[in-house]
Amino acid sequence: AQSVTQLDSHVSVSEGTPVLLRCNYSSSYSPSLFWYVQHPNKGLQLLLKYTSAATLVKGINGFEAEFKKSETSFHLTKPSAHMSDAAEYFCVVSDTTSNTGKLIFGQGTTLQVKP
Amino acid sequence: KAGVTQTPRYLIKTRGQQVTLSCSPISGHRSVSWYQQTPGQGLQFLFEYFSETQRNKGNFPGRFSGRQFSNSRSEMNVSTLELGDSALYLCASSLVLSGTYEQYFGPGTRLTVT
């Protein structure tokens, strides 16, 4: 079985400071991992994905994430937060070994960016 | 290339009614999945379709059903609506049915059941 745990339900940072959103995963197989962002009243936008290539994955808008198998983690970072980064972020896992695209979502982390 | 479109964007229904939601995937995408998003349960997988066949189903009652057409467009139907069905319903499309391919989400349909 696969699962995702986002360790913080709410993170608050000041504009211009680093962002760290933490995610741990559990998977019996080699997983694909994704980070999605959801702005208020909008759908989900893919930030980045890991699919067993490079462990450091770069995404859009300056975000990146590092896959650490030994720690079963896939934390999302950004060097400098911008006001427009305020949104809800979801860590997501999918199974690469079976014939399905089913995504399993974490509970989400709300990122607040203070001026 | 146009993104995933969902219609209608907002819907208000009464308990006991039924509702049909529509999803048009990105051109060329053959896989369509549906998710329910609520404040209490988060994002939960409903079902996925590929080549007009349901390939996988989440843990939802039989009142929730769907289908996919030959042009890959998909509809989901909820019969005998309950208050707890109020949610944002999101559709996602992907090139193929695989966990390694990214999925692209539509803006969602906000369903309110009164």
PDB file of C-alpha atoms in Angstrom:
ATOM      1  CA  ALA A   1       0.000   0.000   0.000  1.00  0.00           C
ATOM      2  CA  GLN A   2       1.086   3.532  -0.647  1.00  0.00           C
ATOM      3  CA  SER A   3       0.601   6.605   1.469  1.00  0.00           C
ATOM      4  CA  VAL A   4       1.839  10.139   1.865  1.00  0.00           C
ATOM      5  CA  THR A   5       2.218  12.202   5.019  1.00  0.00           C
ATOM      6  CA  GLN A   6       2.678  15.926   4.888  1.00  0.00           C
ATOM      7  CA  LEU A   7       4.257  16.831   8.182  1.00  0.00           C
ATOM      8  CA  ASP A   8       2.900  20.365   8.479  1.00  0.00           C
ATOM      9  CA  SER A   9      -0.680  21.414   7.835  1.00  0.00           C
ATOM     10  CA  HIS A  10       0.302  25.088   7.842  1.00  0.00           C
ATOM     11  CA  VAL A  11       3.599  26.868   7.164  1.00  0.00           C
ATOM     12  CA  SER A  12       4.117  30.612   7.479  1.00  0.00           C
ATOM     13  CA  VAL A  13       7.157  32.442   6.055  1.00  0.00           C
ATOM     14  CA  SER A  14       8.115  36.004   5.317  1.00  0.00           C
ATOM     15  CA  GLU A  15       8.530  37.149   1.744  1.00  0.00           C
ATOM     16  CA  GLY A  16      12.109  36.616   0.579  1.00  0.00           C
ATOM     17  CA  THR A  17      12.865  33.833   3.099  1.00  0.00           C
ATOM     18  CA  PRO A  18      13.286  30.123   2.258  1.00  0.00           C
ATOM     19  CA  VAL A  19      10.367  27.743   2.017  1.00  0.00           C
ATOM     20  CA  LEU A  20      10.433  24.133   3.242  1.00  0.00           C
ATOM     21  CA  LEU A  21       7.363  21.893   2.931  1.00  0.00           C
ATOM     22  CA  ARG A  22       7.931  18.404   4.281  1.00  0.00           C
ATOM     23  CA  CYS A  23       6.614  15.148   2.879  1.00  0.00           C
ATOM     24  CA  ASN A  24       7.223  11.522   3.804  1.00  0.00           C
ATOM     25  CA  TYR A  25       5.973   8.666   1.702  1.00  0.00           C
ATOM     26  CA  SER A  26       5.371   4.965   2.076  1.00  0.00           C
ATOM     27  CA  SER A  27       5.462   2.653  -0.915  1.00  0.00           C
ATOM     28  CA  SER A  28       6.031  -1.029  -1.475  1.00  0.00           C
ATOM     29  CA  TYR A  29       7.276  -0.353  -4.971  1.00  0.00           C
ATOM     30  CA  SER A  30       9.355   2.211  -6.747  1.00  0.00           C
ATOM     31  CA  PRO A  31       7.137   5.270  -6.574  1.00  0.00           C
ATOM     32  CA  SER A  32       6.588   8.295  -8.691  1.00  0.00           C
ATOM     33  CA  LEU A  33       6.297  11.398  -6.540  1.00  0.00           C
ATOM     34  CA  PHE A  34       4.774  14.739  -7.399  1.00  0.00           C
ATOM     35  CA  TRP A  35       4.127  18.116  -5.868  1.00  0.00           C
ATOM     36  CA  TYR A  36       0.995  19.981  -6.912  1.00  0.00           C
ATOM     37  CA  VAL A  37      -0.115  23.481  -5.955  1.00  0.00           C
ATOM     38  CA  GLN A  38      -3.665  24.739  -5.643  1.00  0.00           C
ATOM     39  CA  HIS A  39      -4.469  28.420  -5.503  1.00  0.00           C
ATOM     40  CA  PRO A  40      -7.840  29.453  -4.043  1.00  0.00           C
ATOM     41  CA  ASN A  41     -10.757  28.395  -6.206  1.00  0.00           C
ATOM     42  CA  LYS A  42      -8.460  26.917  -8.802  1.00  0.00           C
ATOM     43  CA  GLY A  43      -7.551  23.430  -9.970  1.00  0.00           C
ATOM     44  CA  LEU A  44      -4.264  21.679  -9.258  1.00  0.00           C
ATOM     45  CA  GLN A  45      -1.084  22.683 -11.042  1.00  0.00           C
ATOM     46  CA  LEU A  46       1.888  20.332 -11.309  1.00  0.00           C
ATOM     47  CA  LEU A  47       5.027  21.842  -9.764  1.00  0.00           C
ATOM     48  CA  LEU A  48       7.442  18.969 -10.310  1.00  0.00           C
ATOM     49  CA  LYS A  49       7.743  15.196 -10.477  1.00  0.00           C
ATOM     50  CA  TYR A  50      10.232  12.474  -9.550  1.00  0.00           C
ATOM     51  CA  THR A  51      10.281   9.245 -11.547  1.00  0.00           C
ATOM     52  CA  SER A  52      13.559   7.499 -10.602  1.00  0.00           C
ATOM     53  CA  ALA A  53      15.883   9.705 -12.605  1.00  0.00           C
ATOM     54  CA  ALA A  54      17.819  12.473 -10.821  1.00  0.00           C
ATOM     55  CA  THR A  55      17.083  12.636  -7.105  1.00  0.00           C
ATOM     56  CA  LEU A  56      17.086  16.443  -7.122  1.00  0.00           C
ATOM     57  CA  VAL A  57      14.153  17.592  -9.169  1.00  0.00           C
ATOM     58  CA  LYS A  58      13.668  21.143 -10.371  1.00  0.00           C
ATOM     59  CA  GLY A  59      10.187  22.450 -11.005  1.00  0.00           C
ATOM     60  CA  ILE A  60       8.420  25.594 -12.031  1.00  0.00           C
ATOM     61  CA  ASN A  61       8.575  28.944 -10.254  1.00  0.00           C
ATOM     62  CA  GLY A  62      11.900  28.181  -8.558  1.00  0.00           C
ATOM     63  CA  PHE A  63      10.716  25.166  -6.579  1.00  0.00           C
ATOM     64  CA  GLU A  64      12.734  22.001  -6.224  1.00  0.00           C
ATOM     65  CA  ALA A  65      12.492  18.766  -4.291  1.00  0.00           C
ATOM     66  CA  GLU A  66      14.944  16.091  -3.283  1.00  0.00           C
ATOM     67  CA  PHE A  67      14.082  12.389  -3.234  1.00  0.00           C
ATOM     68  CA  LYS A  68      15.757  10.635  -0.301  1.00  0.00           C
ATOM     69  CA  LYS A  69      15.040   6.924  -0.346  1.00  0.00           C
ATOM     70  CA  SER A  70      16.793   6.248   2.959  1.00  0.00           C
ATOM     71  CA  GLU A  71      14.560   8.775   4.693  1.00  0.00           C
ATOM     72  CA  THR A  72      11.478   8.089   2.516  1.00  0.00           C
ATOM     73  CA  SER A  73      11.161  11.836   2.091  1.00  0.00           C
ATOM     74  CA  PHE A  74      10.415  14.213  -0.759  1.00  0.00           C
ATOM     75  CA  HIS A  75      10.580  17.689   0.722  1.00  0.00           C
ATOM     76  CA  LEU A  76       9.753  20.760  -1.363  1.00  0.00           C
ATOM     77  CA  THR A  77      11.967  23.842  -1.128  1.00  0.00           C
ATOM     78  CA  LYS A  78      12.318  27.300  -2.588  1.00  0.00           C
ATOM     79  CA  PRO A  79      15.169  29.684  -1.763  1.00  0.00           C
ATOM     80  CA  SER A  80      13.062  32.837  -1.597  1.00  0.00           C
ATOM     81  CA  ALA A  81       9.313  33.016  -1.081  1.00  0.00           C
ATOM     82  CA  HIS A  82       7.142  35.323  -3.118  1.00  0.00           C
ATOM     83  CA  MET A  83       3.702  36.591  -2.167  1.00  0.00           C
ATOM     84  CA  SER A  84       2.241  34.708  -5.137  1.00  0.00           C
ATOM     85  CA  ASP A  85       3.457  31.417  -3.605  1.00  0.00           C
ATOM     86  CA  ALA A  86       0.702  31.565  -0.993  1.00  0.00           C
ATOM     87  CA  ALA A  87      -1.447  28.518  -1.750  1.00  0.00           C
ATOM     88  CA  GLU A  88      -2.073  24.917  -0.732  1.00  0.00           C
ATOM     89  CA  TYR A  89       0.542  22.360  -1.658  1.00  0.00           C
ATOM     90  CA  PHE A  90       0.008  18.644  -2.084  1.00  0.00           C
ATOM     91  CA  CYS A  91       2.573  15.875  -2.043  1.00  0.00           C
ATOM     92  CA  VAL A  92       1.394  12.980  -4.200  1.00  0.00           C
ATOM     93  CA  VAL A  93       2.523   9.404  -4.823  1.00  0.00           C
ATOM     94  CA  SER A  94       1.608   7.002  -7.582  1.00  0.00           C
ATOM     95  CA  ASP A  95       2.413   3.395  -8.317  1.00  0.00           C
ATOM     96  CA  THR A  96       4.767   2.864 -11.242  1.00  0.00           C
ATOM     97  CA  THR A  97       4.455  -0.911 -11.323  1.00  0.00           C
ATOM     98  CA  SER A  98       0.765  -1.442 -11.958  1.00  0.00           C
ATOM     99  CA  ASN A  99      -1.399  -0.333 -14.835  1.00  0.00           C
ATOM    100  CA  THR A 100      -2.961   2.654 -13.133  1.00  0.00           C
ATOM    101  CA  GLY A 101      -2.519   6.374 -12.907  1.00  0.00           C
ATOM    102  CA  LYS A 102      -4.223   6.567  -9.527  1.00  0.00           C
ATOM    103  CA  LEU A 103      -2.757   9.361  -7.404  1.00  0.00           C
ATOM    104  CA  ILE A 104      -2.645   9.270  -3.614  1.00  0.00           C
ATOM    105  CA  PHE A 105      -2.618  12.721  -2.074  1.00  0.00           C
ATOM    106  CA  GLY A 106      -1.280  13.989   1.192  1.00  0.00           C
ATOM    107  CA  GLN A 107      -3.557  16.134   3.327  1.00  0.00           C
ATOM    108  CA  GLY A 108      -2.001  19.328   2.048  1.00  0.00           C
ATOM    109  CA  THR A 109       0.109  22.132   3.494  1.00  0.00           C
ATOM    110  CA  THR A 110      -1.163  25.686   3.448  1.00  0.00           C
ATOM    111  CA  LEU A 111       1.662  28.110   2.775  1.00  0.00           C
ATOM    112  CA  GLN A 112       1.200  31.629   4.082  1.00  0.00           C
ATOM    113  CA  VAL A 113       3.616  34.313   2.894  1.00  0.00           C
ATOM    114  CA  LYS A 114       3.800  37.460   4.999  1.00  0.00           C
ATOM    115  CA  PRO A 115       4.992  40.770   3.550  1.00  0.00           C
TER     116      PRO A 115
ATOM    117  CA  LYS B   1      -2.834  23.549 -26.463  1.00  0.00           C
ATOM    118  CA  ALA B   2      -6.058  23.914 -24.492  1.00  0.00           C
ATOM    119  CA  GLY B   3      -6.085  22.526 -20.969  1.00  0.00           C
ATOM    120  CA  VAL B   4      -8.557  20.245 -19.275  1.00  0.00           C
ATOM    121  CA  THR B   5     -12.032  21.737 -19.243  1.00  0.00           C
ATOM    122  CA  GLN B   6     -14.850  20.886 -16.892  1.00  0.00           C
ATOM    123  CA  THR B   7     -18.485  21.858 -17.107  1.00  0.00           C
ATOM    124  CA  PRO B   8     -20.376  23.190 -15.345  1.00  0.00           C
ATOM    125  CA  ARG B   9     -18.088  25.074 -12.982  1.00  0.00           C
ATOM    126  CA  TYR B  10     -20.731  25.455 -10.293  1.00  0.00           C
ATOM    127  CA  LEU B  11     -23.834  23.440  -9.536  1.00  0.00           C
ATOM    128  CA  ILE B  12     -26.478  23.533  -6.825  1.00  0.00           C
ATOM    129  CA  LYS B  13     -28.683  20.484  -6.411  1.00  0.00           C
ATOM    130  CA  THR B  14     -31.196  19.203  -3.891  1.00  0.00           C
ATOM    131  CA  ARG B  15     -30.880  15.992  -1.899  1.00  0.00           C
ATOM    132  CA  GLY B  16     -32.195  13.043  -3.842  1.00  0.00           C
ATOM    133  CA  GLN B  17     -31.522  14.523  -7.259  1.00  0.00           C
ATOM    134  CA  GLN B  18     -28.905  13.270  -9.661  1.00  0.00           C
ATOM    135  CA  VAL B  19     -26.138  15.184 -11.395  1.00  0.00           C
ATOM    136  CA  THR B  20     -23.837  14.723 -14.382  1.00  0.00           C
ATOM    137  CA  LEU B  21     -20.460  16.411 -14.633  1.00  0.00           C
ATOM    138  CA  SER B  22     -18.419  16.633 -17.803  1.00  0.00           C
ATOM    139  CA  CYS B  23     -14.687  16.632 -18.486  1.00  0.00           C
ATOM    140  CA  SER B  24     -12.834  17.250 -21.735  1.00  0.00           C
ATOM    141  CA  PRO B  25      -9.192  16.150 -21.575  1.00  0.00           C
ATOM    142  CA  ILE B  26      -6.211  17.737 -23.248  1.00  0.00           C
ATOM    143  CA  SER B  27      -6.142  16.869 -26.936  1.00  0.00           C
ATOM    144  CA  GLY B  28      -4.360  13.553 -27.435  1.00  0.00           C
ATOM    145  CA  HIS B  29      -4.754  12.427 -23.837  1.00  0.00           C
ATOM    146  CA  ARG B  30      -6.512   9.108 -23.505  1.00  0.00           C
ATOM    147  CA  SER B  31      -6.654   8.655 -19.760  1.00  0.00           C
ATOM    148  CA  VAL B  32      -9.128  10.515 -17.568  1.00  0.00           C
ATOM    149  CA  SER B  33      -9.374  10.307 -13.777  1.00  0.00           C
ATOM    150  CA  TRP B  34     -11.821  11.836 -11.329  1.00  0.00           C
ATOM    151  CA  TYR B  35     -11.187  13.020  -7.781  1.00  0.00           C
ATOM    152  CA  GLN B  36     -13.387  14.370  -5.025  1.00  0.00           C
ATOM    153  CA  GLN B  37     -12.023  17.148  -2.807  1.00  0.00           C
ATOM    154  CA  THR B  38     -13.627  17.976   0.545  1.00  0.00           C
ATOM    155  CA  PRO B  39     -12.269  19.852   3.568  1.00  0.00           C
ATOM    156  CA  GLY B  40     -12.637  16.783   5.778  1.00  0.00           C
ATOM    157  CA  GLN B  41     -11.402  13.975   3.530  1.00  0.00           C
ATOM    158  CA  GLY B  42      -9.031  15.872   1.257  1.00  0.00           C
ATOM    159  CA  LEU B  43      -8.508  14.603  -2.267  1.00  0.00           C
ATOM    160  CA  GLN B  44      -9.830  11.124  -2.931  1.00  0.00           C
ATOM    161  CA  PHE B  45      -9.656   9.027  -6.078  1.00  0.00           C
ATOM    162  CA  LEU B  46     -13.008   8.188  -7.634  1.00  0.00           C
ATOM    163  CA  PHE B  47     -12.202   6.284 -10.829  1.00  0.00           C
ATOM    164  CA  GLU B  48     -10.108   6.320 -13.962  1.00  0.00           C
ATOM    165  CA  TYR B  49     -10.858   5.575 -17.591  1.00  0.00           C
ATOM    166  CA  PHE B  50      -8.740   4.607 -20.533  1.00  0.00           C
ATOM    167  CA  SER B  51     -10.002   3.720 -23.996  1.00  0.00           C
ATOM    168  CA  GLU B  52     -13.624   3.949 -22.862  1.00  0.00           C
ATOM    169  CA  THR B  53     -13.087   1.379 -20.097  1.00  0.00           C
ATOM    170  CA  GLN B  54     -13.051   1.919 -16.373  1.00  0.00           C
ATOM    171  CA  ARG B  55      -9.654   0.642 -15.233  1.00  0.00           C
ATOM    172  CA  ASN B  56      -9.699   1.410 -11.551  1.00  0.00           C
ATOM    173  CA  LYS B  57     -12.237   2.524  -8.973  1.00  0.00           C
ATOM    174  CA  GLY B  58     -11.897   4.165  -5.594  1.00  0.00           C
ATOM    175  CA  ASN B  59     -13.828   3.409  -2.439  1.00  0.00           C
ATOM    176  CA  PHE B  60     -17.072   5.196  -3.220  1.00  0.00           C
ATOM    177  CA  PRO B  61     -20.654   3.881  -3.234  1.00  0.00           C
ATOM    178  CA  GLY B  62     -22.302   2.712  -6.410  1.00  0.00           C
ATOM    179  CA  ARG B  63     -24.185   6.018  -6.652  1.00  0.00           C
ATOM    180  CA  PHE B  64     -21.010   7.346  -8.214  1.00  0.00           C
ATOM    181  CA  SER B  65     -20.504   6.232 -11.784  1.00  0.00           C
ATOM    182  CA  GLY B  66     -18.792   7.415 -14.896  1.00  0.00           C
ATOM    183  CA  ARG B  67     -18.051   6.742 -18.498  1.00  0.00           C
ATOM    184  CA  GLN B  68     -15.664   7.718 -21.230  1.00  0.00           C
ATOM    185  CA  PHE B  69     -16.496   8.339 -24.846  1.00  0.00           C
ATOM    186  CA  SER B  70     -14.549   7.489 -27.976  1.00  0.00           C
ATOM    187  CA  ASN B  71     -13.153  11.049 -28.131  1.00  0.00           C
ATOM    188  CA  SER B  72     -11.809  10.566 -24.568  1.00  0.00           C
ATOM    189  CA  ARG B  73     -14.287  13.001 -23.039  1.00  0.00           C
ATOM    190  CA  SER B  74     -15.640  11.716 -19.762  1.00  0.00           C
ATOM    191  CA  GLU B  75     -18.711  12.185 -17.631  1.00  0.00           C
ATOM    192  CA  MET B  76     -19.374  11.276 -14.050  1.00  0.00           C
ATOM    193  CA  ASN B  77     -22.789  10.836 -12.566  1.00  0.00           C
ATOM    194  CA  VAL B  78     -23.953  10.925  -8.981  1.00  0.00           C
ATOM    195  CA  SER B  79     -27.437   9.621  -8.277  1.00  0.00           C
ATOM    196  CA  THR B  80     -29.592  10.159  -5.203  1.00  0.00           C
ATOM    197  CA  LEU B  81     -27.487  13.047  -3.978  1.00  0.00           C
ATOM    198  CA  GLU B  82     -26.663  13.362  -0.290  1.00  0.00           C
ATOM    199  CA  LEU B  83     -25.510  16.415   1.633  1.00  0.00           C
ATOM    200  CA  GLY B  84     -22.099  14.795   2.012  1.00  0.00           C
ATOM    201  CA  ASP B  85     -21.615  14.784  -1.750  1.00  0.00           C
ATOM    202  CA  SER B  86     -21.011  18.525  -1.642  1.00  0.00           C
ATOM    203  CA  ALA B  87     -17.454  18.865  -2.875  1.00  0.00           C
ATOM    204  CA  LEU B  88     -15.117  20.064  -5.579  1.00  0.00           C
ATOM    205  CA  TYR B  89     -14.930  17.396  -8.280  1.00  0.00           C
ATOM    206  CA  LEU B  90     -11.692  17.440 -10.212  1.00  0.00           C
ATOM    207  CA  CYS B  91     -10.920  15.764 -13.467  1.00  0.00           C
ATOM    208  CA  ALA B  92      -7.383  14.974 -14.621  1.00  0.00           C
ATOM    209  CA  SER B  93      -6.073  13.803 -17.954  1.00  0.00           C
ATOM    210  CA  SER B  94      -2.906  12.013 -18.936  1.00  0.00           C
ATOM    211  CA  LEU B  95      -1.389  10.685 -22.132  1.00  0.00           C
ATOM    212  CA  VAL B  96      -1.531   7.089 -21.034  1.00  0.00           C
ATOM    213  CA  LEU B  97      -2.559   5.047 -18.036  1.00  0.00           C
ATOM    214  CA  SER B  98       0.636   5.002 -16.041  1.00  0.00           C
ATOM    215  CA  GLY B  99       1.849   6.156 -12.668  1.00  0.00           C
ATOM    216  CA  THR B 100       4.922   7.730 -14.219  1.00  0.00           C
ATOM    217  CA  TYR B 101       3.123  10.184 -16.432  1.00  0.00           C
ATOM    218  CA  GLU B 102       2.067  13.551 -15.146  1.00  0.00           C
ATOM    219  CA  GLN B 103      -1.616  14.293 -14.896  1.00  0.00           C
ATOM    220  CA  TYR B 104      -3.140  17.649 -15.700  1.00  0.00           C
ATOM    221  CA  PHE B 105      -6.118  18.862 -13.738  1.00  0.00           C
ATOM    222  CA  GLY B 106      -9.096  20.901 -14.757  1.00  0.00           C
ATOM    223  CA  PRO B 107     -10.496  23.774 -12.666  1.00  0.00           C
ATOM    224  CA  GLY B 108     -13.121  21.526 -11.094  1.00  0.00           C
ATOM    225  CA  THR B 109     -16.868  21.548 -10.667  1.00  0.00           C
ATOM    226  CA  ARG B 110     -18.093  22.870  -7.328  1.00  0.00           C
ATOM    227  CA  LEU B 111     -21.184  20.853  -6.360  1.00  0.00           C
ATOM    228  CA  THR B 112     -23.383  22.057  -3.520  1.00  0.00           C
ATOM    229  CA  VAL B 113     -26.163  19.778  -2.303  1.00  0.00           C
ATOM    230  CA  THR B 114     -28.899  21.412  -0.216  1.00  0.00           C
TER     231      THR B 114
END
